[in-house]
mmCIF file of C-alpha atoms in Angstrom:
data_model
loop_
_atom_site.group_PDB
_atom_site.id
_atom_site.type_symbol
_atom_site.label_atom_id
_atom_site.label_comp_id
_atom_site.label_asym_id
_atom_site.label_seq_id
_atom_site.Cartn_x
_atom_site.Cartn_y
_atom_site.Cartn_z
ATOM 1 C CA UNK A 1 62.637 -24.981 81.937
ATOM 2 C CA UNK A 2 59.048 -25.893 81.323
ATOM 3 C CA UNK A 3 58.410 -28.535 78.701
ATOM 4 C CA UNK A 4 55.329 -27.994 76.588
ATOM 5 C CA UNK A 5 54.317 -30.825 74.282
ATOM 6 C CA UNK A 6 54.913 -30.755 70.574
ATOM 7 C CA UNK A 7 51.437 -30.661 69.171
ATOM 8 C CA UNK A 8 49.468 -33.692 70.257
ATOM 9 C CA UNK A 9 52.571 -35.900 69.944
ATOM 10 C CA UNK A 10 53.367 -36.254 73.593
ATOM 11 C CA UNK A 11 56.878 -35.315 72.986
ATOM 12 C CA UNK A 12 58.228 -32.658 75.344
ATOM 13 C CA UNK A 13 60.091 -29.681 74.062
ATOM 14 C CA UNK A 14 61.655 -26.741 75.892
ATOM 15 C CA UNK A 15 59.595 -23.536 76.373
ATOM 16 C CA UNK A 16 62.345 -21.735 74.400
ATOM 17 C CA UNK A 17 63.958 -23.383 71.451
ATOM 18 C CA UNK A 18 66.996 -22.334 69.356
ATOM 19 C CA UNK A 19 66.964 -21.111 65.803
ATOM 20 C CA UNK A 20 70.201 -22.107 64.032
ATOM 21 C CA UNK A 21 69.765 -20.173 60.685
ATOM 22 C CA UNK A 22 72.086 -17.345 61.745
ATOM 23 C CA UNK A 23 74.969 -19.722 62.445
ATOM 24 C CA UNK A 24 75.536 -20.267 58.679
ATOM 25 C CA UNK A 25 73.776 -17.625 56.656
ATOM 26 C CA UNK A 26 71.937 -14.432 56.300
ATOM 27 C CA UNK A 27 73.424 -12.386 59.158
ATOM 28 C CA UNK A 28 76.971 -12.208 57.861
ATOM 29 C CA UNK A 29 79.928 -14.455 58.357
ATOM 30 C CA UNK A 30 79.965 -16.833 61.332
ATOM 31 C CA UNK A 31 82.628 -18.849 63.079
ATOM 32 C CA UNK A 32 81.812 -22.547 62.708
ATOM 33 C CA UNK A 33 83.661 -23.669 65.788
ATOM 34 C CA UNK A 34 82.011 -21.141 67.929
ATOM 35 C CA UNK A 35 78.665 -22.040 66.403
ATOM 36 C CA UNK A 36 79.074 -25.665 67.434
ATOM 37 C CA UNK A 37 80.050 -24.544 71.032
ATOM 38 C CA UNK A 38 76.916 -22.472 71.125
ATOM 39 C CA UNK A 39 74.755 -25.407 70.172
ATOM 40 C CA UNK A 40 76.345 -27.670 72.700
ATOM 41 C CA UNK A 41 75.765 -25.074 75.402
ATOM 42 C CA UNK A 42 72.150 -24.703 74.348
ATOM 43 C CA UNK A 43 71.759 -28.487 74.861
ATOM 44 C CA UNK A 44 73.383 -28.279 78.279
ATOM 45 C CA UNK A 45 70.862 -25.554 79.235
ATOM 46 C CA UNK A 46 67.973 -27.676 78.151
ATOM 47 C CA UNK A 47 67.388 -25.780 74.979
ATOM 48 C CA UNK A 48 67.036 -29.069 73.129
ATOM 49 C CA UNK A 49 64.617 -27.965 70.357
ATOM 50 C CA UNK A 50 66.791 -27.075 67.307
ATOM 51 C CA UNK A 51 65.507 -25.580 64.190
ATOM 52 C CA UNK A 52 67.247 -25.476 60.748
ATOM 53 C CA UNK A 53 66.292 -25.768 57.116
ATOM 54 C CA UNK A 54 67.853 -26.934 53.894
ATOM 55 C CA UNK A 55 67.989 -23.486 52.366
ATOM 56 C CA UNK A 56 69.960 -21.986 55.222
ATOM 57 C CA UNK A 57 73.434 -21.584 53.885
ATOM 58 C CA UNK A 58 72.393 -23.679 50.906
ATOM 59 C CA UNK A 59 72.698 -26.790 53.027
ATOM 60 C CA UNK A 60 75.543 -25.818 55.089
ATOM 61 C CA UNK A 61 73.462 -25.107 58.204
ATOM 62 C CA UNK A 62 72.121 -28.671 58.221
ATOM 63 C CA UNK A 63 75.657 -29.927 57.888
ATOM 64 C CA UNK A 64 76.715 -27.735 60.759
ATOM 65 C CA UNK A 65 73.866 -28.858 62.991
ATOM 66 C CA UNK A 66 74.582 -32.553 62.033
ATOM 67 C CA UNK A 67 78.151 -32.233 63.178
ATOM 68 C CA UNK A 68 77.171 -30.411 66.367
ATOM 69 C CA UNK A 69 74.640 -32.986 67.475
ATOM 70 C CA UNK A 70 76.917 -36.054 66.688
ATOM 71 C CA UNK A 71 76.885 -37.992 70.028
ATOM 72 C CA UNK A 72 73.918 -35.735 71.312
ATOM 73 C CA UNK A 73 71.218 -36.972 68.997
ATOM 74 C CA UNK A 74 69.018 -38.736 71.572
ATOM 75 C CA UNK A 75 68.843 -35.487 73.625
ATOM 76 C CA UNK A 76 67.398 -33.197 71.071
ATOM 77 C CA UNK A 77 64.248 -32.617 68.979
ATOM 78 C CA UNK A 78 65.538 -31.728 65.576
ATOM 79 C CA UNK A 79 63.453 -29.653 63.075
ATOM 80 C CA UNK A 80 64.282 -28.822 59.490
ATOM 81 C CA UNK A 81 62.397 -27.583 56.472
ATOM 82 C CA UNK A 82 62.118 -28.107 52.679
ATOM 83 C CA UNK A 83 60.420 -26.369 49.818
ATOM 84 C CA UNK A 84 62.397 -23.193 49.275
ATOM 85 C CA UNK A 85 64.708 -23.745 46.430
ATOM 86 C CA UNK A 86 67.551 -21.319 45.873
ATOM 87 C CA UNK A 87 67.849 -19.876 42.337
ATOM 88 C CA UNK A 88 70.345 -17.077 43.147
ATOM 89 C CA UNK A 89 71.715 -15.338 46.163
ATOM 90 C CA UNK A 90 69.788 -13.199 48.608
ATOM 91 C CA UNK A 91 71.940 -10.185 47.652
ATOM 92 C CA UNK A 92 71.118 -10.360 43.924
ATOM 93 C CA UNK A 93 67.379 -10.313 44.567
ATOM 94 C CA UNK A 94 66.671 -13.551 42.695
ATOM 95 C CA UNK A 95 65.764 -15.296 45.850
ATOM 96 C CA UNK A 96 64.132 -18.666 45.610
ATOM 97 C CA UNK A 97 61.442 -20.844 44.030
ATOM 98 C CA UNK A 98 58.959 -22.844 46.063
ATOM 99 C CA UNK A 99 58.297 -26.498 45.343
ATOM 100 C CA UNK A 100 55.874 -28.606 47.315
ATOM 101 C CA UNK A 101 55.420 -31.366 44.696
ATOM 102 C CA UNK A 102 55.431 -34.922 46.114
ATOM 103 C CA UNK A 103 58.448 -35.841 44.018
ATOM 104 C CA UNK A 104 60.426 -32.942 45.411
ATOM 105 C CA UNK A 105 59.433 -33.696 49.062
ATOM 106 C CA UNK A 106 60.896 -37.203 48.682
ATOM 107 C CA UNK A 107 64.075 -35.840 47.117
ATOM 108 C CA UNK A 108 64.481 -33.158 49.703
ATOM 109 C CA UNK A 109 64.125 -35.368 52.769
ATOM 110 C CA UNK A 110 66.952 -37.644 51.505
ATOM 111 C CA UNK A 111 69.324 -34.690 51.099
ATOM 112 C CA UNK A 112 68.441 -33.354 54.526
ATOM 113 C CA UNK A 113 68.910 -36.722 56.160
ATOM 114 C CA UNK A 114 72.277 -37.031 54.521
ATOM 115 C CA UNK A 115 73.464 -33.565 55.470
ATOM 116 C CA UNK A 116 72.186 -33.975 59.073
ATOM 117 C CA UNK A 117 73.821 -37.407 59.293
ATOM 118 C CA UNK A 118 70.692 -38.943 61.005
ATOM 119 C CA UNK A 119 68.099 -41.592 60.085
ATOM 120 C CA UNK A 120 64.937 -39.799 61.089
ATOM 121 C CA UNK A 121 63.966 -36.102 61.246
ATOM 122 C CA UNK A 122 61.830 -35.326 64.333
ATOM 123 C CA UNK A 123 59.850 -32.418 62.855
ATOM 124 C CA UNK A 124 59.708 -31.772 59.118
ATOM 125 C CA UNK A 125 58.202 -28.389 57.944
ATOM 126 C CA UNK A 126 56.951 -27.232 54.505
ATOM 127 C CA UNK A 127 58.974 -23.987 54.489
ATOM 128 C CA UNK A 128 56.552 -22.076 52.325
ATOM 129 C CA UNK A 129 53.317 -23.202 50.712
ATOM 130 C CA UNK A 130 53.576 -23.970 47.050
ATOM 131 C CA UNK A 131 50.533 -22.333 45.282
ATOM 132 C CA UNK A 132 50.989 -24.750 42.336
ATOM 133 C CA UNK A 133 50.604 -27.931 44.412
ATOM 134 C CA UNK A 134 47.425 -28.711 46.472
ATOM 135 C CA UNK A 135 48.337 -28.855 50.105
ATOM 136 C CA UNK A 136 46.697 -32.188 50.310
ATOM 137 C CA UNK A 137 49.272 -33.675 47.842
ATOM 138 C CA UNK A 138 52.263 -32.133 49.745
ATOM 139 C CA UNK A 139 51.019 -33.236 53.151
ATOM 140 C CA UNK A 140 50.205 -36.652 51.692
ATOM 141 C CA UNK A 141 53.800 -37.071 50.555
ATOM 142 C CA UNK A 142 55.007 -35.958 53.960
ATOM 143 C CA UNK A 143 52.694 -38.578 55.602
ATOM 144 C CA UNK A 144 54.287 -41.250 53.498
ATOM 145 C CA UNK A 145 57.642 -40.294 54.895
ATOM 146 C CA UNK A 146 56.228 -40.799 58.363
ATOM 147 C CA UNK A 147 55.179 -44.316 57.362
ATOM 148 C CA UNK A 148 58.650 -44.892 55.847
ATOM 149 C CA UNK A 149 60.260 -43.882 59.202
ATOM 150 C CA UNK A 150 62.075 -40.886 57.534
ATOM 151 C CA UNK A 151 60.289 -38.225 59.714
ATOM 152 C CA UNK A 152 58.303 -38.336 62.885
ATOM 153 C CA UNK A 153 56.049 -35.271 62.873
ATOM 154 C CA UNK A 154 54.753 -32.679 60.279
ATOM 155 C CA UNK A 155 54.946 -28.913 60.340
ATOM 156 C CA UNK A 156 53.966 -25.972 58.209
ATOM 157 C CA UNK A 157 55.490 -22.594 58.036
ATOM 158 C CA UNK A 158 53.770 -19.167 57.159
ATOM 159 C CA UNK A 159 50.603 -21.021 56.100
ATOM 160 C CA UNK A 160 47.070 -19.492 55.918
ATOM 161 C CA UNK A 161 44.359 -20.726 58.324
ATOM 162 C CA UNK A 162 42.372 -22.508 55.648
ATOM 163 C CA UNK A 163 45.442 -24.191 54.354
ATOM 164 C CA UNK A 164 46.282 -25.377 57.902
ATOM 165 C CA UNK A 165 42.775 -26.884 58.284
ATOM 166 C CA UNK A 166 43.066 -28.744 55.046
ATOM 167 C CA UNK A 167 46.510 -30.028 55.869
ATOM 168 C CA UNK A 168 45.502 -31.116 59.242
ATOM 169 C CA UNK A 169 42.602 -33.163 57.771
ATOM 170 C CA UNK A 170 45.117 -35.168 55.804
ATOM 171 C CA UNK A 171 47.627 -35.845 58.540
ATOM 172 C CA UNK A 172 47.948 -34.219 62.055
ATOM 173 C CA UNK A 173 50.077 -31.036 61.856
ATOM 174 C CA UNK A 174 52.258 -30.840 65.005
ATOM 175 C CA UNK A 175 53.658 -27.296 64.619
ATOM 176 C CA UNK A 176 53.124 -24.047 62.763
ATOM 177 C CA UNK A 177 56.232 -21.815 62.395
ATOM 178 C CA UNK A 178 55.430 -18.209 61.716
ATOM 179 C CA UNK A 179 57.164 -14.939 62.577
ATOM 180 C CA UNK A 180 55.871 -13.476 65.862
ATOM 181 C CA UNK A 181 57.276 -10.856 68.178
ATOM 182 C CA UNK A 182 56.457 -7.521 69.806
ATOM 183 C CA UNK A 183 56.814 -5.879 66.466
ATOM 184 C CA UNK A 184 55.141 -8.649 64.365
ATOM 185 C CA UNK A 185 51.839 -9.452 65.946
ATOM 186 C CA UNK A 186 49.887 -10.659 62.818
ATOM 187 C CA UNK A 187 49.309 -14.154 64.338
ATOM 188 C CA UNK A 188 47.045 -12.794 66.942
ATOM 189 C CA UNK A 189 44.351 -12.161 64.259
ATOM 190 C CA UNK A 190 43.596 -15.872 63.666
ATOM 191 C CA UNK A 191 46.555 -18.162 63.939
ATOM 192 C CA UNK A 192 47.005 -18.284 67.647
ATOM 193 C CA UNK A 193 43.435 -19.295 68.296
ATOM 194 C CA UNK A 194 43.428 -21.773 65.441
ATOM 195 C CA UNK A 195 46.566 -23.641 66.502
ATOM 196 C CA UNK A 196 45.295 -23.827 70.016
ATOM 197 C CA UNK A 197 42.067 -25.270 68.769
ATOM 198 C CA UNK A 198 43.754 -27.844 66.750
ATOM 199 C CA UNK A 199 46.462 -28.766 69.262
ATOM 200 C CA UNK A 200 49.239 -27.401 67.158
ATOM 201 C CA UNK A 201 52.409 -25.937 68.709
ATOM 202 C CA UNK A 202 52.992 -22.321 67.501
ATOM 203 C CA UNK A 203 56.678 -21.932 66.941
ATOM 204 C CA UNK A 204 57.527 -18.131 66.847
ATOM 205 C CA UNK A 205 60.511 -17.404 64.674
ATOM 206 C CA UNK A 206 62.484 -14.059 64.760
ATOM 207 C CA UNK A 207 61.069 -13.533 68.288
ATOM 208 C CA UNK A 208 63.654 -10.734 68.692
ATOM 209 C CA UNK A 209 62.796 -9.010 65.482
ATOM 210 C CA UNK A 210 65.996 -10.312 63.703
ATOM 211 C CA UNK A 211 68.072 -8.756 66.582
ATOM 212 C CA UNK A 212 66.408 -5.358 66.470
ATOM 213 C CA UNK A 213 64.545 -5.896 69.697
ATOM 214 C CA UNK A 214 67.774 -6.614 71.620
ATOM 215 C CA UNK A 215 68.749 -3.025 71.431
ATOM 216 C CA UNK A 216 72.193 -3.857 69.987
ATOM 217 C CA UNK A 217 71.588 -2.061 66.657
ATOM 218 C CA UNK A 218 71.750 1.730 66.853
ATOM 219 C CA UNK A 219 72.326 2.537 63.201
ATOM 220 C CA UNK A 220 71.801 0.684 59.875
ATOM 221 C CA UNK A 221 75.673 0.852 59.578
ATOM 222 C CA UNK A 222 75.967 -1.442 62.448
ATOM 223 C CA UNK A 223 75.027 -4.384 60.095
ATOM 224 C CA UNK A 224 77.802 -6.107 58.254
ATOM 225 C CA UNK A 225 78.031 -5.469 54.547
ATOM 226 C CA UNK A 226 76.930 -9.021 53.802
ATOM 227 C CA UNK A 227 74.002 -9.049 56.147
ATOM 228 C CA UNK A 228 70.617 -9.762 54.612
ATOM 229 C CA UNK A 229 68.865 -7.360 56.914
ATOM 230 C CA UNK A 230 70.236 -4.493 54.870
ATOM 231 C CA UNK A 231 67.527 -5.585 52.312
ATOM 232 C CA UNK A 232 64.806 -5.700 54.901
ATOM 233 C CA UNK A 233 62.383 -2.726 54.916
ATOM 234 C CA UNK A 234 62.375 -2.472 58.618
ATOM 235 C CA UNK A 235 66.041 -1.843 58.822
ATOM 236 C CA UNK A 236 66.165 0.941 56.198
ATOM 237 C CA UNK A 237 65.919 4.798 56.309
ATOM 238 C CA UNK A 238 63.026 6.267 58.247
ATOM 239 C CA UNK A 239 61.658 2.840 59.193
ATOM 240 C CA UNK A 240 64.910 2.156 61.071
ATOM 241 C CA UNK A 241 64.589 5.351 62.973
ATOM 242 C CA UNK A 242 60.883 4.855 63.897
ATOM 243 C CA UNK A 243 61.607 1.306 64.966
ATOM 244 C CA UNK A 244 64.610 2.387 66.975
ATOM 245 C CA UNK A 245 62.362 4.734 68.982
ATOM 246 C CA UNK A 246 60.217 1.738 69.913
ATOM 247 C CA UNK A 247 63.190 -0.182 71.094
ATOM 248 C CA UNK A 248 64.397 2.733 73.243
ATOM 249 C CA UNK A 249 61.028 2.485 75.128
ATOM 250 C CA UNK A 250 61.638 -1.255 75.535
ATOM 251 C CA UNK A 251 65.191 -0.530 76.809
ATOM 252 C CA UNK A 252 63.861 1.870 79.440
ATOM 253 C CA UNK A 253 61.360 -0.692 80.651
ATOM 254 C CA UNK A 254 64.075 -3.372 80.770
ATOM 255 C CA UNK A 255 66.245 -1.168 82.964
ATOM 256 C CA UNK A 256 63.348 -0.683 85.348
ATOM 257 C CA UNK A 257 62.755 -4.430 85.422
ATOM 258 C CA UNK A 258 66.400 -5.394 85.880
ATOM 259 C CA UNK A 259 66.344 -7.403 82.659
ATOM 260 C CA UNK A 260 67.427 -7.004 79.034
ATOM 261 C CA UNK A 261 65.218 -5.872 76.193
ATOM 262 C CA UNK A 262 65.623 -9.345 74.578
ATOM 263 C CA UNK A 263 64.555 -11.003 77.919
ATOM 264 C CA UNK A 264 61.388 -8.912 77.931
ATOM 265 C CA UNK A 265 60.487 -9.660 74.369
ATOM 266 C CA UNK A 266 60.815 -13.364 74.989
ATOM 267 C CA UNK A 267 59.031 -13.327 78.333
ATOM 268 C CA UNK A 268 56.118 -11.482 76.746
ATOM 269 C CA UNK A 269 55.856 -14.251 74.037
ATOM 270 C CA UNK A 270 55.729 -16.879 76.805
ATOM 271 C CA UNK A 271 52.557 -15.224 78.061
ATOM 272 C CA UNK A 272 50.753 -15.560 74.695
ATOM 273 C CA UNK A 273 49.742 -19.150 75.451
ATOM 274 C CA UNK A 274 51.218 -22.448 76.588
ATOM 275 C CA UNK A 275 51.487 -23.596 73.019
ATOM 276 C CA UNK A 276 53.717 -20.703 71.932
ATOM 277 C CA UNK A 277 57.361 -21.564 71.673
ATOM 278 C CA UNK A 278 59.924 -18.933 70.618
ATOM 279 C CA UNK A 279 63.170 -19.990 68.863
ATOM 280 C CA UNK A 280 65.628 -17.126 69.234
ATOM 281 C CA UNK A 281 69.010 -17.707 67.659
ATOM 282 C CA UNK A 282 72.506 -16.394 68.736
ATOM 283 C CA UNK A 283 76.052 -16.822 67.755
ATOM 284 C CA UNK A 284 77.359 -16.149 71.247
ATOM 285 C CA UNK A 285 77.016 -18.230 74.335
ATOM 286 C CA UNK A 286 76.428 -15.126 76.459
ATOM 287 C CA UNK A 287 73.452 -14.136 74.372
ATOM 288 C CA UNK A 288 72.184 -17.707 74.383
ATOM 289 C CA UNK A 289 72.286 -17.761 78.247
ATOM 290 C CA UNK A 290 70.598 -14.371 78.343
ATOM 291 C CA UNK A 291 67.755 -15.564 76.112
ATOM 292 C CA UNK A 292 67.321 -18.759 78.081
ATOM 293 C CA UNK A 293 66.934 -16.972 81.351
ATOM 294 C CA UNK A 294 63.835 -15.230 79.931
ATOM 295 C CA UNK A 295 61.976 -18.369 80.797
ATOM 296 C CA UNK A 296 62.299 -17.482 84.416
ATOM 297 C CA UNK A 297 61.009 -13.874 84.128
ATOM 298 C CA UNK A 298 57.420 -13.247 85.251
ATOM 299 C CA UNK A 299 55.524 -10.226 83.977
ATOM 300 C CA UNK A 300 52.905 -8.457 86.038
ATOM 301 C CA UNK A 301 49.575 -7.324 84.578
ATOM 302 C CA UNK A 302 50.862 -3.706 84.678
ATOM 303 C CA UNK A 303 54.070 -4.747 82.918
ATOM 304 C CA UNK A 304 52.034 -6.406 80.180
ATOM 305 C CA UNK A 305 50.002 -3.263 79.796
ATOM 306 C CA UNK A 306 53.134 -1.199 79.498
ATOM 307 C CA UNK A 307 54.448 -3.470 76.810
ATOM 308 C CA UNK A 308 51.123 -3.156 75.018
ATOM 309 C CA UNK A 309 51.547 0.616 75.031
ATOM 310 C CA UNK A 310 55.150 0.314 73.733
ATOM 311 C CA UNK A 311 54.409 -2.156 70.996
ATOM 312 C CA UNK A 312 50.792 -2.321 70.004
ATOM 313 C CA UNK A 313 49.555 -4.282 66.971
ATOM 314 C CA UNK A 314 51.019 -2.626 63.826
ATOM 315 C CA UNK A 315 53.635 -0.604 65.774
ATOM 316 C CA UNK A 316 56.589 -1.611 63.554
ATOM 317 C CA UNK A 317 57.394 0.660 60.626
ATOM 318 C CA UNK A 318 57.900 -1.237 57.257
ATOM 319 C CA UNK A 319 56.978 -4.620 55.915
ATOM 320 C CA UNK A 320 58.773 -7.637 57.509
ATOM 321 C CA UNK A 321 60.183 -8.825 54.239
ATOM 322 C CA UNK A 322 60.908 -7.325 50.773
ATOM 323 C CA UNK A 323 57.884 -7.246 48.510
ATOM 324 C CA UNK A 324 58.874 -10.449 46.542
ATOM 325 C CA UNK A 325 59.172 -12.465 49.722
ATOM 326 C CA UNK A 326 55.999 -11.116 51.232
ATOM 327 C CA UNK A 327 54.124 -12.654 48.455
ATOM 328 C CA UNK A 328 54.953 -16.152 49.750
ATOM 329 C CA UNK A 329 53.328 -15.669 53.150
ATOM 330 C CA UNK A 330 49.879 -16.552 54.402
ATOM 331 C CA UNK A 331 49.102 -18.973 51.536
#
């Protein structure tokens, strides 16, 4: 697998990383032993860029990843995030607060280090920008953690272009993590060019549309009762049906190509620029292997045009988050 660099750090990361969120939370109940096997298989395949966050499973995901990488630490680039503070459950609609204060940054990193069982975090993201705290203060505190040896590189998630520039002026930002896929193409407006200009890796989360682009979901009822996607506008009512029609076209193209819809979606992202690194997640080894194989799929100009017809900018029906969560984006 190709190994682009993490920002300007010189550290190599795989062209496709692994998002660990679904192994502990959000998408229904997962099997911990199987989740650890999946992480081990990812590392064996060269998918050594692992992504978690302190809010995933209220800390349980970091603990899981920490157990999984025990004995494998030197072979992985580990990313986690801070700043989203749970105040209730996803199901009750209370969601979370955002805290980017310097004091909180320094508290959060100690908790993450303890849960992960490591001494240094490779890439530490601010999960969402705190409108009450100047970005210079938050990034300044993160820079102090670099000096203290707690973290190596800094990242932001779902930050606005001006915020990224201000942050980068305080301390180099190595990665920006933002949702990007065939049905979420907002980053093409400014963020892809900006990150390329500044030498920042663009980490594309939910590159498979939270599973929708795999073709595995035929009806909203296919989602487990405790699956957060039931609250997501794109998975509801008429939006689901419209989005399902888009995926059916993707499935037809995949059949012509001798690939899977997920592989097409990931291969397309890999054409968006050498600094774009998708981080699909999976609970099953077979799906992980399928996703990883997308790195070997080449798309012709005609195939890229066909994908453009299938999923032009704005093609997805519905917002990508409920209204309260949308308010925390692009700050």
